[in-house]
Amino acid sequence: GRFDKAKRDIDNFGENYFTIGDVEISLFEMAWHLTGLEKYMVAMLCEEPWVEPLNDKVEAWSTGLALQLVRAGVDAIWLGEDLGSQTSTLISPDDWRKKFKPRHKRMIDRLRKENPEIIIIMHSDGAVAPLIDDFIEIGVDVYNPVQPNVAGSDPQELKDRYGKNISF
């Protein structure tokens, strides 16, 4: 019954309204919610053997959830990934690129294979401007939110630099 309400709302309102399928927490954030932030971060740093199998299962779960929403007929998928603090990313951009960017790319590619017109929205609070080029590269259409009070997130600068390639 997980998707009954979504299907009902899409059937009732999808013709007249833009519908968004919510994968509230997707990869990085889901993994640390399952284990605890400190434990997960330390385990990633120490390359504990359980981290990658967990990440694989989280990727499969999140992709499956998003695919069901796409098949139900949503117009967009919202991927929640709080990757930043008020001053920087929670993990280094290089670590994100190595450990999570390929996973997001696979997920987005699967969603676009199911529906080439699906709009991908990446949500991340915090100072994640160093990842916006990567978001564009993997197929993110919308980045949310722009927080003017965090490092690197001046709305006009972001619009000037990226506005032709991504919406905010």
JSON list of C-alpha atoms in Angstrom, two decimals, residues 1-107:
[
{"chain": "A", "resi": 1, "resn": "GLY", "atom": "CA", "xyz": [0.00, 0.00, 0.00]},
{"chain": "A", "resi": 2, "resn": "ARG", "atom": "CA", "xyz": [3.02, 2.30, 0.06]},
{"chain": "A", "resi": 3, "resn": "PHE", "atom": "CA", "xyz": [2.10, 3.87, -3.29]},
{"chain": "A", "resi": 4, "resn": "ASP", "atom": "CA", "xyz": [-1.69, 3.81, -3.04]},
{"chain": "A", "resi": 5, "resn": "LYS", "atom": "CA", "xyz": [-2.00, 7.48, -2.06]},
{"chain": "A", "resi": 6, "resn": "ALA", "atom": "CA", "xyz": [0.55, 8.55, -4.69]},
{"chain": "A", "resi": 7, "resn": "LYS", "atom": "CA", "xyz": [-1.30, 6.65, -7.41]},
{"chain": "A", "resi": 8, "resn": "ARG", "atom": "CA", "xyz": [-4.64, 8.07, -6.25]},
{"chain": "A", "resi": 9, "resn": "ASP", "atom": "CA", "xyz": [-3.29, 11.63, -6.28]},
{"chain": "A", "resi": 10, "resn": "ILE", "atom": "CA", "xyz": [-1.65, 11.20, -9.69]},
{"chain": "A", "resi": 11, "resn": "ASP", "atom": "CA", "xyz": [-4.89, 9.78, -11.10]},
{"chain": "A", "resi": 12, "resn": "ASN", "atom": "CA", "xyz": [-6.95, 12.62, -9.58]},
{"chain": "A", "resi": 13, "resn": "PHE", "atom": "CA", "xyz": [-4.61, 15.57, -10.17]},
{"chain": "A", "resi": 14, "resn": "GLY", "atom": "CA", "xyz": [-1.89, 14.54, -12.61]},
{"chain": "A", "resi": 15, "resn": "GLU", "atom": "CA", "xyz": [-3.61, 16.00, -15.66]},
{"chain": "A", "resi": 16, "resn": "ASN", "atom": "CA", "xyz": [-3.81, 19.49, -14.16]},
{"chain": "A", "resi": 17, "resn": "TYR", "atom": "CA", "xyz": [-0.95, 19.63, -11.65]},
{"chain": "A", "resi": 18, "resn": "PHE", "atom": "CA", "xyz": [2.77, 18.99, -11.64]},
{"chain": "A", "resi": 19, "resn": "THR", "atom": "CA", "xyz": [3.45, 15.95, -9.43]},
{"chain": "A", "resi": 20, "resn": "ILE", "atom": "CA", "xyz": [6.68, 15.20, -7.60]},
{"chain": "A", "resi": 21, "resn": "GLY", "atom": "CA", "xyz": [7.65, 11.77, -6.30]},
{"chain": "A", "resi": 22, "resn": "ASP", "atom": "CA", "xyz": [9.54, 12.19, -3.05]},
{"chain": "A", "resi": 23, "resn": "VAL", "atom": "CA", "xyz": [12.57, 10.04, -2.25]},
{"chain": "A", "resi": 24, "resn": "GLU", "atom": "CA", "xyz": [13.10, 12.10, 0.89]},
{"chain": "A", "resi": 25, "resn": "ILE", "atom": "CA", "xyz": [16.45, 10.62, 1.81]},
{"chain": "A", "resi": 26, "resn": "SER", "atom": "CA", "xyz": [18.25, 8.77, -0.93]},
{"chain": "A", "resi": 27, "resn": "LEU", "atom": "CA", "xyz": [21.87, 7.56, -0.76]},
{"chain": "A", "resi": 28, "resn": "PHE", "atom": "CA", "xyz": [24.35, 9.20, 1.62]},
{"chain": "A", "resi": 29, "resn": "GLU", "atom": "CA", "xyz": [21.67, 10.44, 3.97]},
{"chain": "A", "resi": 30, "resn": "MET", "atom": "CA", "xyz": [19.73, 7.16, 4.08]},
{"chain": "A", "resi": 31, "resn": "ALA", "atom": "CA", "xyz": [22.91, 5.21, 4.87]},
{"chain": "A", "resi": 32, "resn": "TRP", "atom": "CA", "xyz": [23.88, 7.39, 7.79]},
{"chain": "A", "resi": 33, "resn": "HIS", "atom": "CA", "xyz": [20.31, 7.50, 9.10]},
{"chain": "A", "resi": 34, "resn": "LEU", "atom": "CA", "xyz": [20.39, 3.71, 9.25]},
{"chain": "A", "resi": 35, "resn": "THR", "atom": "CA", "xyz": [23.66, 3.56, 11.20]},
{"chain": "A", "resi": 36, "resn": "GLY", "atom": "CA", "xyz": [24.10, 6.94, 12.88]},
{"chain": "A", "resi": 37, "resn": "LEU", "atom": "CA", "xyz": [26.07, 9.81, 11.39]},
{"chain": "A", "resi": 38, "resn": "GLU", "atom": "CA", "xyz": [29.20, 9.47, 13.51]},
{"chain": "A", "resi": 39, "resn": "LYS", "atom": "CA", "xyz": [29.43, 5.70, 13.09]},
{"chain": "A", "resi": 40, "resn": "TYR", "atom": "CA", "xyz": [28.88, 5.95, 9.33]},
{"chain": "A", "resi": 41, "resn": "MET", "atom": "CA", "xyz": [31.40, 8.77, 8.81]},
{"chain": "A", "resi": 42, "resn": "VAL", "atom": "CA", "xyz": [34.09, 6.98, 10.84]},
{"chain": "A", "resi": 43, "resn": "ALA", "atom": "CA", "xyz": [33.39, 3.72, 9.01]},
{"chain": "A", "resi": 44, "resn": "MET", "atom": "CA", "xyz": [33.69, 5.44, 5.62]},
{"chain": "A", "resi": 45, "resn": "LEU", "atom": "CA", "xyz": [36.97, 7.05, 6.66]},
{"chain": "A", "resi": 46, "resn": "CYS", "atom": "CA", "xyz": [38.33, 3.73, 7.96]},
{"chain": "A", "resi": 47, "resn": "GLU", "atom": "CA", "xyz": [36.97, 1.86, 4.91]},
{"chain": "A", "resi": 48, "resn": "GLU", "atom": "CA", "xyz": [35.07, -0.60, 7.08]},
{"chain": "A", "resi": 49, "resn": "PRO", "atom": "CA", "xyz": [33.99, -3.62, 5.01]},
{"chain": "A", "resi": 50, "resn": "TRP", "atom": "CA", "xyz": [30.27, -3.18, 5.74]},
{"chain": "A", "resi": 51, "resn": "VAL", "atom": "CA", "xyz": [29.99, 0.32, 4.24]},
{"chain": "A", "resi": 52, "resn": "GLU", "atom": "CA", "xyz": [29.93, -0.59, 0.53]},
{"chain": "A", "resi": 53, "resn": "PRO", "atom": "CA", "xyz": [27.40, -3.45, 0.92]},
{"chain": "A", "resi": 54, "resn": "LEU", "atom": "CA", "xyz": [25.20, -1.05, 2.90]},
{"chain": "A", "resi": 55, "resn": "ASN", "atom": "CA", "xyz": [25.58, 1.60, 0.19]},
{"chain": "A", "resi": 56, "resn": "ASP", "atom": "CA", "xyz": [24.69, -1.02, -2.46]},
{"chain": "A", "resi": 57, "resn": "LYS", "atom": "CA", "xyz": [21.48, -1.95, -0.62]},
{"chain": "A", "resi": 58, "resn": "VAL", "atom": "CA", "xyz": [20.56, 1.70, -0.05]},
{"chain": "A", "resi": 59, "resn": "GLU", "atom": "CA", "xyz": [21.11, 2.45, -3.74]},
{"chain": "A", "resi": 60, "resn": "ALA", "atom": "CA", "xyz": [18.93, -0.50, -4.76]},
{"chain": "A", "resi": 61, "resn": "TRP", "atom": "CA", "xyz": [16.18, 0.51, -2.30]},
{"chain": "A", "resi": 62, "resn": "SER", "atom": "CA", "xyz": [16.18, 4.19, -3.31]},
{"chain": "A", "resi": 63, "resn": "THR", "atom": "CA", "xyz": [16.30, 3.39, -7.03]},
{"chain": "A", "resi": 64, "resn": "GLY", "atom": "CA", "xyz": [13.43, 0.93, -6.67]},
{"chain": "A", "resi": 65, "resn": "LEU", "atom": "CA", "xyz": [11.37, 3.46, -4.73]},
{"chain": "A", "resi": 66, "resn": "ALA", "atom": "CA", "xyz": [11.99, 6.16, -7.34]},
{"chain": "A", "resi": 67, "resn": "LEU", "atom": "CA", "xyz": [11.23, 3.78, -10.22]},
{"chain": "A", "resi": 68, "resn": "GLN", "atom": "CA", "xyz": [7.86, 2.89, -8.72]},
{"chain": "A", "resi": 69, "resn": "LEU", "atom": "CA", "xyz": [7.01, 6.57, -8.47]},
{"chain": "A", "resi": 70, "resn": "VAL", "atom": "CA", "xyz": [8.10, 7.17, -12.07]},
{"chain": "A", "resi": 71, "resn": "ARG", "atom": "CA", "xyz": [5.98, 4.22, -13.21]},
{"chain": "A", "resi": 72, "resn": "ALA", "atom": "CA", "xyz": [3.04, 5.66, -11.27]},
{"chain": "A", "resi": 73, "resn": "GLY", "atom": "CA", "xyz": [3.29, 8.77, -13.45]},
{"chain": "A", "resi": 74, "resn": "VAL", "atom": "CA", "xyz": [5.01, 11.52, -11.48]},
{"chain": "A", "resi": 75, "resn": "ASP", "atom": "CA", "xyz": [6.48, 14.44, -13.42]},
{"chain": "A", "resi": 76, "resn": "ALA", "atom": "CA", "xyz": [9.59, 14.74, -11.25]},
{"chain": "A", "resi": 77, "resn": "ILE", "atom": "CA", "xyz": [11.60, 12.86, -8.66]},
{"chain": "A", "resi": 78, "resn": "TRP", "atom": "CA", "xyz": [12.89, 14.65, -5.57]},
{"chain": "A", "resi": 79, "resn": "LEU", "atom": "CA", "xyz": [16.15, 13.15, -4.26]},
{"chain": "A", "resi": 80, "resn": "GLY", "atom": "CA", "xyz": [16.88, 14.26, -0.72]},
{"chain": "A", "resi": 81, "resn": "GLU", "atom": "CA", "xyz": [20.56, 14.31, 0.20]},
{"chain": "A", "resi": 82, "resn": "ASP", "atom": "CA", "xyz": [21.64, 16.76, 2.88]},
{"chain": "A", "resi": 83, "resn": "LEU", "atom": "CA", "xyz": [25.31, 16.92, 1.93]},
{"chain": "A", "resi": 84, "resn": "GLY", "atom": "CA", "xyz": [26.35, 20.20, 3.52]},
{"chain": "A", "resi": 85, "resn": "SER", "atom": "CA", "xyz": [26.80, 22.16, 6.69]},
{"chain": "A", "resi": 86, "resn": "GLN", "atom": "CA", "xyz": [26.49, 25.94, 6.75]},
{"chain": "A", "resi": 87, "resn": "THR", "atom": "CA", "xyz": [30.17, 26.30, 5.79]},
{"chain": "A", "resi": 88, "resn": "SER", "atom": "CA", "xyz": [31.17, 23.26, 3.71]},
{"chain": "A", "resi": 89, "resn": "THR", "atom": "CA", "xyz": [30.17, 19.85, 2.43]},
{"chain": "A", "resi": 90, "resn": "LEU", "atom": "CA", "xyz": [29.86, 17.12, 5.09]},
{"chain": "A", "resi": 91, "resn": "ILE", "atom": "CA", "xyz": [32.33, 14.94, 3.20]},
{"chain": "A", "resi": 92, "resn": "SER", "atom": "CA", "xyz": [34.94, 16.23, 0.80]},
{"chain": "A", "resi": 93, "resn": "PRO", "atom": "CA", "xyz": [33.78, 16.85, -2.77]},
{"chain": "A", "resi": 94, "resn": "ASP", "atom": "CA", "xyz": [36.37, 14.28, -3.91]},
{"chain": "A", "resi": 95, "resn": "ASP", "atom": "CA", "xyz": [34.94, 11.64, -1.56]},
{"chain": "A", "resi": 96, "resn": "TRP", "atom": "CA", "xyz": [31.40, 12.44, -2.75]},
{"chain": "A", "resi": 97, "resn": "ARG", "atom": "CA", "xyz": [32.55, 12.10, -6.35]},
{"chain": "A", "resi": 98, "resn": "LYS", "atom": "CA", "xyz": [34.22, 8.78, -5.67]},
{"chain": "A", "resi": 99, "resn": "LYS", "atom": "CA", "xyz": [31.61, 7.18, -3.40]},
{"chain": "A", "resi": 100, "resn": "PHE", "atom": "CA", "xyz": [28.24, 8.69, -4.30]},
{"chain": "A", "resi": 101, "resn": "LYS", "atom": "CA", "xyz": [28.31, 10.43, -7.67]},
{"chain": "A", "resi": 102, "resn": "PRO", "atom": "CA", "xyz": [28.44, 7.12, -9.60]},
{"chain": "A", "resi": 103, "resn": "ARG", "atom": "CA", "xyz": [25.52, 5.83, -7.53]},
{"chain": "A", "resi": 104, "resn": "HIS", "atom": "CA", "xyz": [23.43, 8.92, -8.24]},
{"chain": "A", "resi": 105, "resn": "LYS", "atom": "CA", "xyz": [24.35, 8.70, -11.93]},
{"chain": "A", "resi": 106, "resn": "ARG", "atom": "CA", "xyz": [23.20, 5.07, -12.11]},
{"chain": "A", "resi": 107, "resn": "MET", "atom": "CA", "xyz": [19.97, 5.97, -10.34]}
]
